[in-house]
Coordinates of C-alpha atoms in Angstrom, one line a residue:
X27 CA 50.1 -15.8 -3.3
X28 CA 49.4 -13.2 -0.3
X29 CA 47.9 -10.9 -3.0
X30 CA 45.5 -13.7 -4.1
X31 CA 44.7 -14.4 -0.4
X32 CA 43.9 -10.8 0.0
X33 CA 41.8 -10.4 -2.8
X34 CA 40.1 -13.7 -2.3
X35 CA 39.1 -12.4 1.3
X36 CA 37.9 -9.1 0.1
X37 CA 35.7 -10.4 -2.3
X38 CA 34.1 -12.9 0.5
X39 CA 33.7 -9.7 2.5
X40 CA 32.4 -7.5 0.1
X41 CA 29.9 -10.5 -0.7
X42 CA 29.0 -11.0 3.1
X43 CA 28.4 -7.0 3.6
X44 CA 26.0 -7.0 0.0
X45 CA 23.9 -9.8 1.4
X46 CA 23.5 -8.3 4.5
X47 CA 22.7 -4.8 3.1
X48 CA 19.9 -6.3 1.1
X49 CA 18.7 -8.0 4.0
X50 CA 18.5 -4.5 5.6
X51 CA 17.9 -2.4 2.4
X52 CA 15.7 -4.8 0.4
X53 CA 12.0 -4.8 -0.4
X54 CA 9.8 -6.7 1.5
X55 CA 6.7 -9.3 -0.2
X56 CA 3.6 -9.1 1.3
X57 CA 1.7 -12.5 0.4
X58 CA -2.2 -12.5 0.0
X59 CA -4.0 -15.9 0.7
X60 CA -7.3 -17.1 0.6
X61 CA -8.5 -19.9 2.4
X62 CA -12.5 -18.7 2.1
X63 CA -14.7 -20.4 0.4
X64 CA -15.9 -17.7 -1.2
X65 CA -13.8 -14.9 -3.6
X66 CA -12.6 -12.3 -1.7
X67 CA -11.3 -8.6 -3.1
X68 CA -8.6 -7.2 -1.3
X69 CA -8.2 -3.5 -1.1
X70 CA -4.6 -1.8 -0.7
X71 CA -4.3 1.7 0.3
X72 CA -0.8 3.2 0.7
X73 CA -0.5 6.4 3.0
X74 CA 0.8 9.3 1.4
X75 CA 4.3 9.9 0.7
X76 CA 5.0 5.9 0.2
X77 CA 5.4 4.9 -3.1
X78 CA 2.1 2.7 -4.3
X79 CA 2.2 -1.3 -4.5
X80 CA 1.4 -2.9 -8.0
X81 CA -2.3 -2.8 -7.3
X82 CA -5.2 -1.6 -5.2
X83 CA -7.4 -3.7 -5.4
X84 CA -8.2 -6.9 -7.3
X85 CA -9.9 -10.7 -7.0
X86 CA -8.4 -13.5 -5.1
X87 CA -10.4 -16.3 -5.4
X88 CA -10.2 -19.3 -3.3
X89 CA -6.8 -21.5 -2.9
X90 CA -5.2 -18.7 -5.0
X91 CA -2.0 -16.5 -3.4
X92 CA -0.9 -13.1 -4.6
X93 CA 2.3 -11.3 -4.0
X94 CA 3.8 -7.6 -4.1
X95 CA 6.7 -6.2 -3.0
X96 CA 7.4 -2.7 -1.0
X97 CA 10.3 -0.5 -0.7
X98 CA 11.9 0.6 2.8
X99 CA 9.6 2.8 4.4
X100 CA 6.3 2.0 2.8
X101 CA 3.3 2.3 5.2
X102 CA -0.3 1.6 4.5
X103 CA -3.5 -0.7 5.0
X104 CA -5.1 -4.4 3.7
X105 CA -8.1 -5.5 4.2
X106 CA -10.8 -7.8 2.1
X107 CA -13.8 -7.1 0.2
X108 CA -17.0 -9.5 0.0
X109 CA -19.9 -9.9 -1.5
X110 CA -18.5 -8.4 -5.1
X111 CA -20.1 -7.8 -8.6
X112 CA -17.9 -6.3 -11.2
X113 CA -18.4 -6.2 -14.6
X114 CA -16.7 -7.1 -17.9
X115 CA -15.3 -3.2 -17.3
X116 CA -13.7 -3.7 -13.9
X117 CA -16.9 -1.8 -12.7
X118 CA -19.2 -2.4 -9.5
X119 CA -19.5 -2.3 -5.9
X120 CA -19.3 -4.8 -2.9
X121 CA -21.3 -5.7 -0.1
X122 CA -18.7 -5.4 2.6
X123 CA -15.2 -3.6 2.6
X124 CA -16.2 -1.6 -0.4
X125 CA -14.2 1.7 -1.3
X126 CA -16.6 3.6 -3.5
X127 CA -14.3 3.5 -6.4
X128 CA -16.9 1.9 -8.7
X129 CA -13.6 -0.3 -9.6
X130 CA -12.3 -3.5 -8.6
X131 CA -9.1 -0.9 -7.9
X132 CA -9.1 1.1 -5.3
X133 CA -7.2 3.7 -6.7
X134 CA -7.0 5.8 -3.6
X135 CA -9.7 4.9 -1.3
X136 CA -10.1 3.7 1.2
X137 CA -12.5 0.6 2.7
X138 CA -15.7 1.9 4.0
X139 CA -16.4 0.2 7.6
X140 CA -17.2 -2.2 9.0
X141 CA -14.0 -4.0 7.7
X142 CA -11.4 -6.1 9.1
X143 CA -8.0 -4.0 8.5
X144 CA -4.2 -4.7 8.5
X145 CA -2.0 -1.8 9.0
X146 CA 1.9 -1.9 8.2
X147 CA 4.5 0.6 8.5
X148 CA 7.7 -0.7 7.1
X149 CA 10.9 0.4 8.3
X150 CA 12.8 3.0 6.6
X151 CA 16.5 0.5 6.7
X152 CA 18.6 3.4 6.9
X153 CA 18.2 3.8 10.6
X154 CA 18.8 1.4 14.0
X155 CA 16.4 1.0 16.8
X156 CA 13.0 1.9 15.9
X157 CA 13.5 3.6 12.9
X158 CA 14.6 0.3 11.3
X159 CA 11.4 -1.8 12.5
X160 CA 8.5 -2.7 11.0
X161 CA 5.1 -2.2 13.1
X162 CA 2.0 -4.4 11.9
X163 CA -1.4 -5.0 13.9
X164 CA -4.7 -6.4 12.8
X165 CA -7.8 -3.8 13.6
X166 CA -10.9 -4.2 14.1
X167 CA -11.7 -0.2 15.7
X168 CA -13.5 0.2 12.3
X169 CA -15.4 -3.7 12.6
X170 CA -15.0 -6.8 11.0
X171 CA -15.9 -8.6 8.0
X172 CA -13.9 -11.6 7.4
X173 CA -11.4 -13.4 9.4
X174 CA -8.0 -12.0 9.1
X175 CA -4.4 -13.3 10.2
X176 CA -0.9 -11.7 9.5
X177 CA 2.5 -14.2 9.9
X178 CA 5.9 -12.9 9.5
X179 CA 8.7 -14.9 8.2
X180 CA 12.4 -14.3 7.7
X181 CA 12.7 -11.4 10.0
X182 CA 14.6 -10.8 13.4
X183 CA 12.7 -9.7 16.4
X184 CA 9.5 -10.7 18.2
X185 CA 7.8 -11.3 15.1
X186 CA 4.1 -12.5 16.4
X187 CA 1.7 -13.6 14.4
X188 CA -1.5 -11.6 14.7
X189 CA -5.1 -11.3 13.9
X190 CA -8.2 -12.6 14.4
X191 CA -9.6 -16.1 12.8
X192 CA -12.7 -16.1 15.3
X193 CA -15.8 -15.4 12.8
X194 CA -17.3 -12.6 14.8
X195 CA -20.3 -12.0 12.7
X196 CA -21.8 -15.1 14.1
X197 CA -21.9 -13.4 17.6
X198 CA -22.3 -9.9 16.3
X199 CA -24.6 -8.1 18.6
X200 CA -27.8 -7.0 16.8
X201 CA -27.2 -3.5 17.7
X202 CA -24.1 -4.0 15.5
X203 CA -25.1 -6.1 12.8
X204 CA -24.5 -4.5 9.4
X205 CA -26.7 -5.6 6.4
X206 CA -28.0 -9.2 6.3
X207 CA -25.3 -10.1 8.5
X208 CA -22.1 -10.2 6.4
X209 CA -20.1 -7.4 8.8
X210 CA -20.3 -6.5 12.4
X211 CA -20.1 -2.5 12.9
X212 CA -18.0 -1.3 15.9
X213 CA -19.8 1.0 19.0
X214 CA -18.4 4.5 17.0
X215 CA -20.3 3.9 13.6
X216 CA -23.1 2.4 14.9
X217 CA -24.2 4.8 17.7
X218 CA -22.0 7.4 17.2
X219 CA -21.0 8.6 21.1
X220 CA -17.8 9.7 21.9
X221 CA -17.0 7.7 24.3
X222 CA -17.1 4.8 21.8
X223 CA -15.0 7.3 19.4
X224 CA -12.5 8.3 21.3
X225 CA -13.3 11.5 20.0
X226 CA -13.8 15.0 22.2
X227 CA -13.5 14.4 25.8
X228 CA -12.6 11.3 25.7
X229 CA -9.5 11.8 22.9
X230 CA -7.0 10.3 25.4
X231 CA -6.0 7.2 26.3
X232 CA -6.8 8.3 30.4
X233 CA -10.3 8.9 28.8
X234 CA -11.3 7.1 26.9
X235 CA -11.7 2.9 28.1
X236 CA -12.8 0.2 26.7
X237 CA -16.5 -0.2 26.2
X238 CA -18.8 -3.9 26.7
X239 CA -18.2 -3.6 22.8
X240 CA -14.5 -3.6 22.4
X241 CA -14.3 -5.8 25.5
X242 CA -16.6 -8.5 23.3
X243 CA -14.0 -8.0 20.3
X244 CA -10.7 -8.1 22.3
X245 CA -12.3 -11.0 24.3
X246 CA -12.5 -13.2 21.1
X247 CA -9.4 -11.7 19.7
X248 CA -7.0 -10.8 22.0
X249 CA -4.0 -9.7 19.6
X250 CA -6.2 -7.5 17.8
X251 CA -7.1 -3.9 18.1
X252 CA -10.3 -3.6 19.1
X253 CA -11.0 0.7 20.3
X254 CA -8.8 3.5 19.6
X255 CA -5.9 3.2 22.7
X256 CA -5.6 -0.6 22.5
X257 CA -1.7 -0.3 21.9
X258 CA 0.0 -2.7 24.7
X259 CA -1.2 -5.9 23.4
X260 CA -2.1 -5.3 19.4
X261 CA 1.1 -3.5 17.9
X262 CA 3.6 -6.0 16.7
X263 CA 7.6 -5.3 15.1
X264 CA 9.8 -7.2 13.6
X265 CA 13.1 -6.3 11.0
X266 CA 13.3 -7.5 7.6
X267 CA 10.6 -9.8 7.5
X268 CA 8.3 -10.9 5.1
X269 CA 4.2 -11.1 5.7
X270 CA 1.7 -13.3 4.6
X271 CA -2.3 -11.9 5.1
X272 CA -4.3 -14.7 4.8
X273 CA -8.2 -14.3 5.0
X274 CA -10.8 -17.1 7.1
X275 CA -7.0 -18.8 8.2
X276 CA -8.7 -20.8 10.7
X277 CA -11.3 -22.9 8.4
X278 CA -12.2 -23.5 5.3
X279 CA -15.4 -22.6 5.6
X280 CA -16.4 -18.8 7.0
X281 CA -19.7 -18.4 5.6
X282 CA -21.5 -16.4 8.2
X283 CA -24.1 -14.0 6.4
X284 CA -26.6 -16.8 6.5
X285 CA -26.5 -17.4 10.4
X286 CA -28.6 -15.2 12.7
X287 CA -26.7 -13.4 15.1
X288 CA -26.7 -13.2 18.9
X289 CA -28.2 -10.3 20.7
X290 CA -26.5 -8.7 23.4
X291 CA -27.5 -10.8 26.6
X292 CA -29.8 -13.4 24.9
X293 CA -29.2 -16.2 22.3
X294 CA -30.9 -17.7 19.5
X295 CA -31.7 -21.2 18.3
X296 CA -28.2 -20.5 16.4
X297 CA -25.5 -20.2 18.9
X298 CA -22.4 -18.5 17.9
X299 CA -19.7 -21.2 16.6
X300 CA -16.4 -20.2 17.9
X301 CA -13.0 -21.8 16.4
X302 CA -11.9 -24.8 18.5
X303 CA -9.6 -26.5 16.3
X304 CA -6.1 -27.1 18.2
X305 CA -4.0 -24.3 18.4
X306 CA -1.5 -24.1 15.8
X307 CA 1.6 -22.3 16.1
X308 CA 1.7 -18.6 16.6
X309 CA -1.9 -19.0 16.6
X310 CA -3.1 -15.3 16.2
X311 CA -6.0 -15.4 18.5
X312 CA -3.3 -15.8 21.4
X313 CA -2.1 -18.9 23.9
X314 CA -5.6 -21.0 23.7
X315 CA -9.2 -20.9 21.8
X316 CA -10.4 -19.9 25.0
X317 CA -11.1 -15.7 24.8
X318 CA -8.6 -13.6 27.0
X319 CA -10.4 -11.4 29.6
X320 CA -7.5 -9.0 30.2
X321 CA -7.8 -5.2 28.3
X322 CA -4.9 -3.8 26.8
X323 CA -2.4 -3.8 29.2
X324 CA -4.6 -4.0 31.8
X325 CA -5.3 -6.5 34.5
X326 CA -9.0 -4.7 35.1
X327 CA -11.4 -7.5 34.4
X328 CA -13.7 -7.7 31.3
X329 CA -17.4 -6.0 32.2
X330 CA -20.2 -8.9 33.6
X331 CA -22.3 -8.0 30.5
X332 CA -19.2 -8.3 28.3
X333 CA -18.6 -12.0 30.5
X334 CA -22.3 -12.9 30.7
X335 CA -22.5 -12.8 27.2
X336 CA -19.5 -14.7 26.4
X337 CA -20.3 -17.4 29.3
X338 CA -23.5 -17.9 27.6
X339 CA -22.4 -18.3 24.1
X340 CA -20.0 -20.9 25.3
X341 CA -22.7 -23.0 27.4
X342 CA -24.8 -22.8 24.0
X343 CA -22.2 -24.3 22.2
X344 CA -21.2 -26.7 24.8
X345 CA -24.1 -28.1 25.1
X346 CA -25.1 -28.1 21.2
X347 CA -21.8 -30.2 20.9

C-alpha cells in the first residue's frame, strides 16, 4: 500500500511539474482580429535568428480571426496592410503598409511607413527575471494607418493592454498626410531632420525630445510609442501569455481616407472624430478618452501648439455634437 501511495504521488508530481514546464516552455498563439470594415492584410516579419511564423502575410477580412503560434524566444513585428489588390497569382501591391514583395506574403520585408506596427520579443523560457519575459508595445515612430490594439491573456505579470484605437488619420496634420489620406507619416519621413530622427546629434535619449509631432501622437495615444526614446510609458511585459492584435478595436467603422484632414493650427468643416465610447477594460488608449498630456516619463507639459491644436479639435467636436 505505501508503494502505491508513493507512486500515486510521484505521478501527481511529475504531472504538476509537466504542466508547469509547458506553461514556461510552451509556444505562445498570437490571435489576429479584424473588426474593420474593410479587409485588412497583415504583414509578419520575424527578426533574424527566430524561427518564422506559418505565414507573412495574408488577407483577413472582416469578423474573421487568425492564429499562429511561436516558439520561446521568437521576436518580430505585425502590422496591417490596406487598400490591397492581388491577383488570382497572389500578386500586387497595397496602398498602405505595403512591403514591396509584389505578394500577399511578405516573405522577408518589411512594411514600408507610414504604418501602425506591433513589436514582440518573446521570452526565451529557459531563464528567470528578464530573460524569461515577454516585451510588446504598439509603435507608431514609423506612423499610422489603421487602428491597432494588443491584449494579453493567460500570462503572469503586469500584462497591459496597449495600442492605439484613436483613428489618427482624421486629425493627421497636412504636413503629414500620406496619399489621399489613408496614413499619417511621422516628422522623420516626412521632413527628414534629425531632430525628428533621432539620428546624428540628436541619437540619445538626452538629445533628442519629443517634437509638437510625437506630442500630437502620444497625446491621443498615450500607451503608444510615438518618437524614438519613448520607453517609460510604451514598453509592456508579461510571462507566458498569449496576445490577441486586433485592428479598428474601438469601432466598427474606421473608414477615414474619405475625410479631410486637420491642419496644424486650423480646422476644417470636418473636425477630427475622436473615440468616445466608454472605456472598456484595459482600454489601450489609457485611464479615459480624454488624451494624456504627460511625455514619456516626463511630467514636462505637452507644447501650446501641440495643446492648441488638440483644444481646438475637441471644441469642434463638442460643439458639432
Amino acid at each position: 500500500m505505501a508503494t502505491h501511495y508513493f507512486v500515486s504521488c510521484h505521478c501527481c508530481i511529475t504531472f504538476f511539474l509537466l504542466v508547469i514546464c509547458k506553461g514556461i516552455m510552451g509556444t505562445s498563439t498570437f490571435t489576429f482580429k479584424n473588426r474593420c470594415d474593410y479587409i485588412v492584410w497583415p504583414g509578419i516579419l520575424s527578426s533574424a535568428g527566430s524561427t518564422p511564423l506559418d505565414s507573412t502575410g495574408f488577407e483577413l477580412s472582416p469578423g474573421e480571426s487568425r492564429s499562429f503560434q511561436a516558439t520561446p524566444g521568437w521576436s518580430g513585428r505585425f502590422w496591417g496592410r490596406t487598400g490591397c489588390t492581388f491577383d488570382a497569382n497572389g500578386q500586387g501591391s497595397c496602398a498602405t503598409g505595403d512591403c514591396g514583395s509584389n505578394q500577399m506574403s511578405c516573405n522577408g520585408a518589411g512594411a514600408t511607413p507610414p504604418a501602425t506596427l506591433a513589436e514582440f520579443t518573446i521570452g526565451s523560457g529557459s531563464g528567470s527575471g528578464s530573460n524569461a519575459l515577454d516585451f510588446y508595445d504598439v509603435s507608431l515612430v514609423d506612423g499610422y494607418n489603421l487602428p491597432m490594439a494588443v491584449d494579453a491573456s493567460g500570462g503572469t505579470g503586469a500584462c497591459g493592454t496597449t495600442g492605439c484605437v484613436t483613428d489618427l488619420n482624421r486629425m493627421c496634420p497636412n504636413e503629414l498626410r500620406a496619399g489621399d489620406g489613408q496614413a499619417c507619416k511621422s516628422a522623420c519621413e516626412a521632413f527628414g531632420n534629425p531632430e525628428y530622427c533621432c539620428s546624428g546629434s540628436f541619437g540619445s535619449p538626452d538629445t533628442c525630445r519629443p517634437s509638437v509631432y510625437s506630442e500630437m501622437f502620444k497625446s491621443a495615444c498615450p500607451r503608444s510609442y510615438s518618437y524614438a526614446y519613448d520607453d517609460a510609458t510604451s514598453t509592456f511585459t508579461c510571462m507566458g501569455a498569449s496576445y490577441t492584435i486586433t485592428f479598428c478595436p474601438g469601432s466598427t467603422s474606421q473608414k477615414s481616407s474619405t475625410v479631410p484632414s486637420v491642419s496644424s493650427g486650423t480646422t476644417t468643416n470636418a473636425p477630427p472624430m475622436i473615440h468616445r465610447d466608454p472605456e472598456p477594460q484595459g482600454d489601450p488608449n489609457g485611464s479615459s478618452w480624454l488624451p494624456s498630456f504627460s511625455i514619456g516619463g516626463s511630467s514636462r507639459g505637452i507644447s501650446s501648439n501641440a495643446a492648441t491644436l488638440t483644444l481646438t479639435s475637441f471644441i469642434v467636436l463638442f460643439f458639432q455634437i
